[in-house]
PDB file of C-alpha atoms in Angstrom:
ATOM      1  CA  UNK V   1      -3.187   7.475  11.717  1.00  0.00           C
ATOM      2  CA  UNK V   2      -4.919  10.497  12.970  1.00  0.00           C
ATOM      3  CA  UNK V   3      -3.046  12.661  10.165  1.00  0.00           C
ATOM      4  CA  UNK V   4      -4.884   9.936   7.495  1.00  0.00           C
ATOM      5  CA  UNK V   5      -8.527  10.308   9.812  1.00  0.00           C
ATOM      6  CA  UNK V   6      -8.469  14.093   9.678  1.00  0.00           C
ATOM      7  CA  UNK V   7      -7.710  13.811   5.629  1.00  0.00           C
ATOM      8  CA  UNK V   8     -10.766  11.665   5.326  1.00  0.00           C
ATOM      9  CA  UNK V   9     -13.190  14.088   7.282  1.00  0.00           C
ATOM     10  CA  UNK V  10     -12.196  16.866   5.082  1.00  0.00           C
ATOM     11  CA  UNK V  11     -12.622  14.354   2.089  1.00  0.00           C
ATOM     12  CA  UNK V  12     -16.427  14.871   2.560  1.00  0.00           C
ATOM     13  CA  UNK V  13     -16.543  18.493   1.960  1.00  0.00           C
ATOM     14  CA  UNK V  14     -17.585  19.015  -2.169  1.00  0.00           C
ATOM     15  CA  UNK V  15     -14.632  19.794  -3.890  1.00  0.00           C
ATOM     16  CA  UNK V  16     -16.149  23.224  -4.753  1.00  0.00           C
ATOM     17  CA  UNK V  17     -16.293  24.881  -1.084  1.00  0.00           C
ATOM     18  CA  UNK V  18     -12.813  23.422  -0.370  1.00  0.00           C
ATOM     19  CA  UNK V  19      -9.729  26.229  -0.257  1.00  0.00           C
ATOM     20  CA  UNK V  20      -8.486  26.323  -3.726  1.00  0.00           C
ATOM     21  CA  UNK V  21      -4.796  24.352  -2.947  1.00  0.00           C
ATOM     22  CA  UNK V  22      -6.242  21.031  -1.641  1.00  0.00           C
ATOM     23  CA  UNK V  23      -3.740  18.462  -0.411  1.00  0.00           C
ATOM     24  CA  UNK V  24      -3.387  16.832  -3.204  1.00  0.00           C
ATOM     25  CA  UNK V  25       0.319  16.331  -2.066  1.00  0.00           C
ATOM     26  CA  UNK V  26      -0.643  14.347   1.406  1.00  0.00           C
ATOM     27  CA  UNK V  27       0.494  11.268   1.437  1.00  0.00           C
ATOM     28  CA  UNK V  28       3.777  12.437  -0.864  1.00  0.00           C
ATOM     29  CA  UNK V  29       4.816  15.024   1.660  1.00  0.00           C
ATOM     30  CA  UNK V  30       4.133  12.945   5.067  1.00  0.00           C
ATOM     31  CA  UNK V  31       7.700  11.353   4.497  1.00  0.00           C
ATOM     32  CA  UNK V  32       9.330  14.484   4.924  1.00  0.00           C
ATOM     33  CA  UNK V  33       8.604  14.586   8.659  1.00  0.00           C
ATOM     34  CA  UNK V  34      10.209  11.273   9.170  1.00  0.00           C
ATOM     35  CA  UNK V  35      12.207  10.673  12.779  1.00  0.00           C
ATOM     36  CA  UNK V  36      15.595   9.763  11.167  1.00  0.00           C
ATOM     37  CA  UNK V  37      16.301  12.438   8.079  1.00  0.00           C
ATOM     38  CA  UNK V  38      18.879   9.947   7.476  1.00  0.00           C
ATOM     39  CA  UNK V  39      17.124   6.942   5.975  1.00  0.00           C
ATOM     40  CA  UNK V  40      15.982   7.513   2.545  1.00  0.00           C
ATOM     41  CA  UNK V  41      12.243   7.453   0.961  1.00  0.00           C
ATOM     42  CA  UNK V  42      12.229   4.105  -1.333  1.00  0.00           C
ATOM     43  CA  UNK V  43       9.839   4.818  -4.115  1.00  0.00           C
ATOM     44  CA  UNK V  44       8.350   1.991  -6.345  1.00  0.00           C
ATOM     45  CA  UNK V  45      10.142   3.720  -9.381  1.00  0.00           C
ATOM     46  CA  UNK V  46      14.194   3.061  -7.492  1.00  0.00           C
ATOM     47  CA  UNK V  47      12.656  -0.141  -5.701  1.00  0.00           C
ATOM     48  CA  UNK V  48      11.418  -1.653  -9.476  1.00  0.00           C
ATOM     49  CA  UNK V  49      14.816  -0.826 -11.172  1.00  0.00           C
ATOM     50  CA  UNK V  50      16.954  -2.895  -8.099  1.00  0.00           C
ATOM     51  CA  UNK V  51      14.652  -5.919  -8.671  1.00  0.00           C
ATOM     52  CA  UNK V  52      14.234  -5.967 -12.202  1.00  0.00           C
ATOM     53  CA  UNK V  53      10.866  -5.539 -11.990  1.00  0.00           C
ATOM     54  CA  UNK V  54       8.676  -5.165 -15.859  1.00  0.00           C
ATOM     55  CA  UNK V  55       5.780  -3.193 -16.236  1.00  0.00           C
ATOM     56  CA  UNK V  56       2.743  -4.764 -17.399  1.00  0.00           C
ATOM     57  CA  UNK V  57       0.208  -3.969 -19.971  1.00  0.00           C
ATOM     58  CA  UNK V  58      -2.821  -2.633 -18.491  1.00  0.00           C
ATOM     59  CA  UNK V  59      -6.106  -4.603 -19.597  1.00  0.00           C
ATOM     60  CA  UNK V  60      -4.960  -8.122 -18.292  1.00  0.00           C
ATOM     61  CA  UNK V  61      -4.017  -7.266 -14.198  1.00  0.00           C
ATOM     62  CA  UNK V  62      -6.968  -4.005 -14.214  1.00  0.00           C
ATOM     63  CA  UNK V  63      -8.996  -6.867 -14.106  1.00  0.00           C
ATOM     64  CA  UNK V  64      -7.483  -9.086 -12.114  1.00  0.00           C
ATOM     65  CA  UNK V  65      -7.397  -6.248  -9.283  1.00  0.00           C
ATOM     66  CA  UNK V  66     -10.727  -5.660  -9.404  1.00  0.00           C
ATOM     67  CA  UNK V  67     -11.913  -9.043  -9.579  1.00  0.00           C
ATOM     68  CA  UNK V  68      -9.788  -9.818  -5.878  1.00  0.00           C
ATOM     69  CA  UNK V  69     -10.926  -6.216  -4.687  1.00  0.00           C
ATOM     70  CA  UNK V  70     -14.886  -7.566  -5.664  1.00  0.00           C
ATOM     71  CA  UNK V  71     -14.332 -10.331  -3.459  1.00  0.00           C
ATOM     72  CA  UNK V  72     -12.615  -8.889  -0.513  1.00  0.00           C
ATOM     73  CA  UNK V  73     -14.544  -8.190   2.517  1.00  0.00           C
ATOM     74  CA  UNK V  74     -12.815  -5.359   3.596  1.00  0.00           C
ATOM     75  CA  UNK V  75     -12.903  -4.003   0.115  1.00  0.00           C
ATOM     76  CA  UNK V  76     -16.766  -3.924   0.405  1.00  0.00           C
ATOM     77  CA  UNK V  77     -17.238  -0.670   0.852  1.00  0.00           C
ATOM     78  CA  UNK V  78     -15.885   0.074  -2.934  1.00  0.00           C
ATOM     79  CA  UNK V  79     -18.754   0.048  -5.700  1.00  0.00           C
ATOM     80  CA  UNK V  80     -18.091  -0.936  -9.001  1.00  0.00           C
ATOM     81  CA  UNK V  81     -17.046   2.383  -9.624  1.00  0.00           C
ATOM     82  CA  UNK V  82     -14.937   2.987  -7.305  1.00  0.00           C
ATOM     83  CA  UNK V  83     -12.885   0.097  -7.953  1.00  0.00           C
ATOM     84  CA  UNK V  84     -12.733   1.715 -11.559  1.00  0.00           C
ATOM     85  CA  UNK V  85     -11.248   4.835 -10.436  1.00  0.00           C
ATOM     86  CA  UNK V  86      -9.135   3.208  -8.113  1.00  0.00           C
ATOM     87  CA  UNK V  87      -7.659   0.917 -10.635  1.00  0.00           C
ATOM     88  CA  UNK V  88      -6.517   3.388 -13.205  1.00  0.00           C
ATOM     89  CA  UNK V  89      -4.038   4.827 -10.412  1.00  0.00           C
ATOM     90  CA  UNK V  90      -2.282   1.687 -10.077  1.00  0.00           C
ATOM     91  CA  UNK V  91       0.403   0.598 -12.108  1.00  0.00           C
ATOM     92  CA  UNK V  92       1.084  -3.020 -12.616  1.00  0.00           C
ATOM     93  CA  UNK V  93       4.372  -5.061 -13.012  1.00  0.00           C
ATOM     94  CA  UNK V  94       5.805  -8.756 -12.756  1.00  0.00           C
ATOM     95  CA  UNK V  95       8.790  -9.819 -10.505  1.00  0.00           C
ATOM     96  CA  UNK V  96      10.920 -12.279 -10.072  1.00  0.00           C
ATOM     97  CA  UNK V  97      11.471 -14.813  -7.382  1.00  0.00           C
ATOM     98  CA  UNK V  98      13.688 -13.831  -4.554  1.00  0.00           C
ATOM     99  CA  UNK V  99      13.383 -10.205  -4.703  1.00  0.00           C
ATOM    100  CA  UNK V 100      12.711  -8.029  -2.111  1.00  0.00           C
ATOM    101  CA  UNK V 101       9.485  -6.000  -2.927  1.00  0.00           C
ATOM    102  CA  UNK V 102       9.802  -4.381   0.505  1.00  0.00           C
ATOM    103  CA  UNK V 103      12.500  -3.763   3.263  1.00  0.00           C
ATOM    104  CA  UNK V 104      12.747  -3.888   6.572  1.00  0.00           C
ATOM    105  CA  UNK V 105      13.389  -0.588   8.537  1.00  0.00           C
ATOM    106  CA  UNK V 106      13.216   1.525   4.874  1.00  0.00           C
ATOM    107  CA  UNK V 107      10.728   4.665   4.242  1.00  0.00           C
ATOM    108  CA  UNK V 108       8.932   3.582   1.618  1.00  0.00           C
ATOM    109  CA  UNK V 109       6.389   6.025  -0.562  1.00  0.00           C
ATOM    110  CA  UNK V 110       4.310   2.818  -2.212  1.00  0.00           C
ATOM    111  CA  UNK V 111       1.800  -0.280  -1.401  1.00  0.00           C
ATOM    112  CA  UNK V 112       1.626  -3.672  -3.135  1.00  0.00           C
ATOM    113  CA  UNK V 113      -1.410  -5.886  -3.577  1.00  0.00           C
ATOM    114  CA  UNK V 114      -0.293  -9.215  -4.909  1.00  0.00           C
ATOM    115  CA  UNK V 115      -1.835 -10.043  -8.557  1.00  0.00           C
ATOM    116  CA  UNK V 116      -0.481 -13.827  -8.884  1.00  0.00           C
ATOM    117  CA  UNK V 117       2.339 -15.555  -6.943  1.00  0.00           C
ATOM    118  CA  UNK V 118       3.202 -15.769  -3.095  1.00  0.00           C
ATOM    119  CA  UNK V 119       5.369 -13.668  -0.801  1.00  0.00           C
ATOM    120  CA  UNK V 120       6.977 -14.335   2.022  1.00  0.00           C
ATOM    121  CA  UNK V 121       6.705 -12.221   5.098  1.00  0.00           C
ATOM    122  CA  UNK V 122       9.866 -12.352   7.399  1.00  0.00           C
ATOM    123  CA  UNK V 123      11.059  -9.951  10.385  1.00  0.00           C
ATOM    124  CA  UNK V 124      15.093  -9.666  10.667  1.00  0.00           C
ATOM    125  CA  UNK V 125      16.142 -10.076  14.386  1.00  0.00           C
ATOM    126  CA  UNK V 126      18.911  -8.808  15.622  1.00  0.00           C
ATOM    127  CA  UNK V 127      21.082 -10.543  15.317  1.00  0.00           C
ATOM    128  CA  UNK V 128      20.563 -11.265  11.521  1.00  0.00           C
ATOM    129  CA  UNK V 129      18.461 -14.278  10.918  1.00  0.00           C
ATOM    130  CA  UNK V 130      14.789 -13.558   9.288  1.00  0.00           C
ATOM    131  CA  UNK V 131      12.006 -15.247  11.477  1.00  0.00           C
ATOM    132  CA  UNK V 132       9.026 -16.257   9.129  1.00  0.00           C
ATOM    133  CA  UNK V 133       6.111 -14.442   9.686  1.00  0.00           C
ATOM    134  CA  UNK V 134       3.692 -15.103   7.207  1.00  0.00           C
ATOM    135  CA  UNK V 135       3.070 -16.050   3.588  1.00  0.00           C
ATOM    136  CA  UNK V 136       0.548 -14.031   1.443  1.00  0.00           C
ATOM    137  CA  UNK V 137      -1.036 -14.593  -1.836  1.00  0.00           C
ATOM    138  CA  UNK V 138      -3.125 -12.906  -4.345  1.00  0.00           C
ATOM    139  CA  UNK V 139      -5.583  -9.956  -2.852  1.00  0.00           C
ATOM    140  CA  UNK V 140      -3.343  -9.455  -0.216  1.00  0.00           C
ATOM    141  CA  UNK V 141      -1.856  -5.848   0.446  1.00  0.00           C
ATOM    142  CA  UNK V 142       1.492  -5.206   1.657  1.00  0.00           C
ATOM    143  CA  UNK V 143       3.187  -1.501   3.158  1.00  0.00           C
ATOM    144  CA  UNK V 144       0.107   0.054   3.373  1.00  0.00           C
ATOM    145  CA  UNK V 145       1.213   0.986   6.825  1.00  0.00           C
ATOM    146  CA  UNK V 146       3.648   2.647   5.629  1.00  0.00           C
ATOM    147  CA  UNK V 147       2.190   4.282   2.917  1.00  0.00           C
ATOM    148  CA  UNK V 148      -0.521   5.561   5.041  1.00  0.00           C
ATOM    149  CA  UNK V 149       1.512   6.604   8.442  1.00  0.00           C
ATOM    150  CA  UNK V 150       4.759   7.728   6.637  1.00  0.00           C
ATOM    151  CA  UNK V 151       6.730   5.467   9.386  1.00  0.00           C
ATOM    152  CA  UNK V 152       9.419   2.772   8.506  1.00  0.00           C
ATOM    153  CA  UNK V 153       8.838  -0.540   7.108  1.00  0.00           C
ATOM    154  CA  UNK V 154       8.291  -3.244   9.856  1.00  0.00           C
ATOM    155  CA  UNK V 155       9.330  -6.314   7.590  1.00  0.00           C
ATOM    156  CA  UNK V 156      10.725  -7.878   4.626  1.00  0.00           C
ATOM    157  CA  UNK V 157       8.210  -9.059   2.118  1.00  0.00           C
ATOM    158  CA  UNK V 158      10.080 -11.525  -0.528  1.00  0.00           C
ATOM    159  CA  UNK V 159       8.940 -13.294  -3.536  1.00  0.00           C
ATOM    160  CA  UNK V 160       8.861 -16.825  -3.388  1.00  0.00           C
ATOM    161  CA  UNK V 161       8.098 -17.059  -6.910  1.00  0.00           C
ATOM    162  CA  UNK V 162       7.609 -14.959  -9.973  1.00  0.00           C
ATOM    163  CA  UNK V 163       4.890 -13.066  -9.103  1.00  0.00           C
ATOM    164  CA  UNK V 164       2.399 -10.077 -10.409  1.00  0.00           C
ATOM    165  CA  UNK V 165       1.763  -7.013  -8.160  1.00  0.00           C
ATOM    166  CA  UNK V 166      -0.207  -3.748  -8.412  1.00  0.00           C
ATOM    167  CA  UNK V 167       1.729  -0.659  -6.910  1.00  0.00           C
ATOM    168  CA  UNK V 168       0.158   2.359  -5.652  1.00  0.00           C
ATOM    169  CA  UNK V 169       2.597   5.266  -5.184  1.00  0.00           C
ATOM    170  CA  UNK V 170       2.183   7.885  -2.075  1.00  0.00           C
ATOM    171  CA  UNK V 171       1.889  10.089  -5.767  1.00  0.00           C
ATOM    172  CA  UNK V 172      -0.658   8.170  -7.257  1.00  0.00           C
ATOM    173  CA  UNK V 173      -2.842   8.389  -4.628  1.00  0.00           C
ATOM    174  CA  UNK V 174      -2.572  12.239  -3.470  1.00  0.00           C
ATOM    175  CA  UNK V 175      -3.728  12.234  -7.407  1.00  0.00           C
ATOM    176  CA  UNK V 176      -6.511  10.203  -6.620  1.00  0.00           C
ATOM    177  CA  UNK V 177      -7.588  12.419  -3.779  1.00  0.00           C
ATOM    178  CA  UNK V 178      -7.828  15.272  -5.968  1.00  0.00           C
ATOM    179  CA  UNK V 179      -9.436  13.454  -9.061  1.00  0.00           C
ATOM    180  CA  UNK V 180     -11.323  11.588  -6.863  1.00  0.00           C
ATOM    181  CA  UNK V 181     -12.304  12.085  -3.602  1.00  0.00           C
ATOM    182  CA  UNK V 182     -14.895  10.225  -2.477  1.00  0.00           C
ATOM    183  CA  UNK V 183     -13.040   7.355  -3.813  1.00  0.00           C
ATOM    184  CA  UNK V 184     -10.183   7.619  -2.501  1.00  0.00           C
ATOM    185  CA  UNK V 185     -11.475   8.205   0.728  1.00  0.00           C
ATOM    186  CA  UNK V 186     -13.644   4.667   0.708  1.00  0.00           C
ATOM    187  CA  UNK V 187     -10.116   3.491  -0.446  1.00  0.00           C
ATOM    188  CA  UNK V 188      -8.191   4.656   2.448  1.00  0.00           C
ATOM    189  CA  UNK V 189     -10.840   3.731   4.893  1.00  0.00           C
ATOM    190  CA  UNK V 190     -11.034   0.069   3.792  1.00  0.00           C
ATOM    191  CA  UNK V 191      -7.271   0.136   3.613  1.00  0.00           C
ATOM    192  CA  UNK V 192      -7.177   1.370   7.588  1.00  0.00           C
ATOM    193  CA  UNK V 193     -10.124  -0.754   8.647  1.00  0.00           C
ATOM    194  CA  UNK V 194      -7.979  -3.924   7.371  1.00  0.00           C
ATOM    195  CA  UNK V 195      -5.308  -2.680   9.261  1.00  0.00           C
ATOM    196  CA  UNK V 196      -6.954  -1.840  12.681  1.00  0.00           C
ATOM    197  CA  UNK V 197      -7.861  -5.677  12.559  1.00  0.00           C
ATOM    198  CA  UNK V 198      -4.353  -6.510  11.485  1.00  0.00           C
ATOM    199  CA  UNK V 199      -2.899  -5.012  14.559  1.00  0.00           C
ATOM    200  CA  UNK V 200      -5.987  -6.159  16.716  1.00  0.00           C
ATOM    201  CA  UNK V 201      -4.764  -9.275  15.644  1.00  0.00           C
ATOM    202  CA  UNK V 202      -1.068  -8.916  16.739  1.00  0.00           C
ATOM    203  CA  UNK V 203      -1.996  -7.100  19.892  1.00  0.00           C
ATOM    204  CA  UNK V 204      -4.012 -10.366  20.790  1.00  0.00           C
ATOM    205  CA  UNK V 205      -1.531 -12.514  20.218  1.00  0.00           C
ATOM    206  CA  UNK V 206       0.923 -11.158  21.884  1.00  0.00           C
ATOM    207  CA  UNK V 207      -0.905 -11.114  24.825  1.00  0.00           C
ATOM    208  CA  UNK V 208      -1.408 -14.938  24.829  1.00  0.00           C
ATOM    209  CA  UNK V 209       0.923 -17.035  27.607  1.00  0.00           C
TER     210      UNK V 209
END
């Protein structure tokens, strides 16, 4: 997360006193210095093609992003504008049920927020069963951890019906940060503040007798 943090601070400098090669490649190039060089990078593009998934026209889900992102607490920091610019870097598709958007263990270069539909959340254990962690529905964001830290995937996250999601490729949003800055960095920063709680969350729980 520091790697993300130091990003952001640099974020604030104008655009036109920054060295003329900014790192517009970030997030893309933070898988390469991944601990096992022998577990591939999933992208969204290899990941869509396994599951079937079918790209959406645009109009319909742009707006149903931003109209979850308007609403979203942790998404307050993003004006009307930002959400705008945001949106235009996302690509939107529909799935099926019972298809794995994410997998455990994988590198994957891409986060989800879920348009329509639920998804289930499970952990595989050891010795092969999948323990139910959680259920999301629409506004919630999935492998953003990931995405942001360039480590592995902690779970499986599984339609449970046919379902709507916007992607955001590692790509898309090194684009973003050169397009956009100050955007993407209010992005990023509402996408790590949900996670600090996320994992404030865990940590509390698993501290419970």
């Amino acid at each position: 997360m520091k790697r993300v943090l130091d990003m952001l601070r640099r974020n604030k400098t104008p655009m036109e006193s920054r060295d003329e090669s900014p790192e517009s490649q970030f997030f893309t190039t933070g898988f390469h210095d991944v601990d096992d060089a022998t577990v591939p990078v999933v992208h969204w593009t290899e990941r869509a093609k396994a599951i079937g998934a079918r790209k959406l026209a645009r109009p319909a889900p742009v707006k149903r992003l931003k109209e979850l992102w308007s609403r979203d607490r942790f998404m307050a920091g993003l004006s009307p504008d930002d959400l705008e610019k945001c949106a235009r870097h996302f690509e939107f598709y529909a799935v099926d049920a019972n298809k794995d958007l994410i997998a455990q263990n994988e590198y994957g270069g891409f986060m989800l927020v879920v348009l329509h539909g639920a998804v289930a959340v499970d952990r595989q254990q050891p010795w092969g069963e999948r323990l139910r962690l959680t259920e999301v529905r629409a506004g919630n964001v999935l492998g953003e951890m990931s995405l942001l830290d360039a480590g592995p995937r902690w779970s499986y996250c599984t339609t449970l019906n046919p379902c709507e999601v916007a992607v955001l490729e590692a790509g898309a949003l090194d684009a973003m940060i050169e397009q956009d800055p100050g955007s993407a960095a209010r992005l990023v920063g509402s996408l790590a503040r949900r996670l600090s709680l996320r994992l404030r969350k865990l940590g509390a729980s698993s501290q419970t007798p």
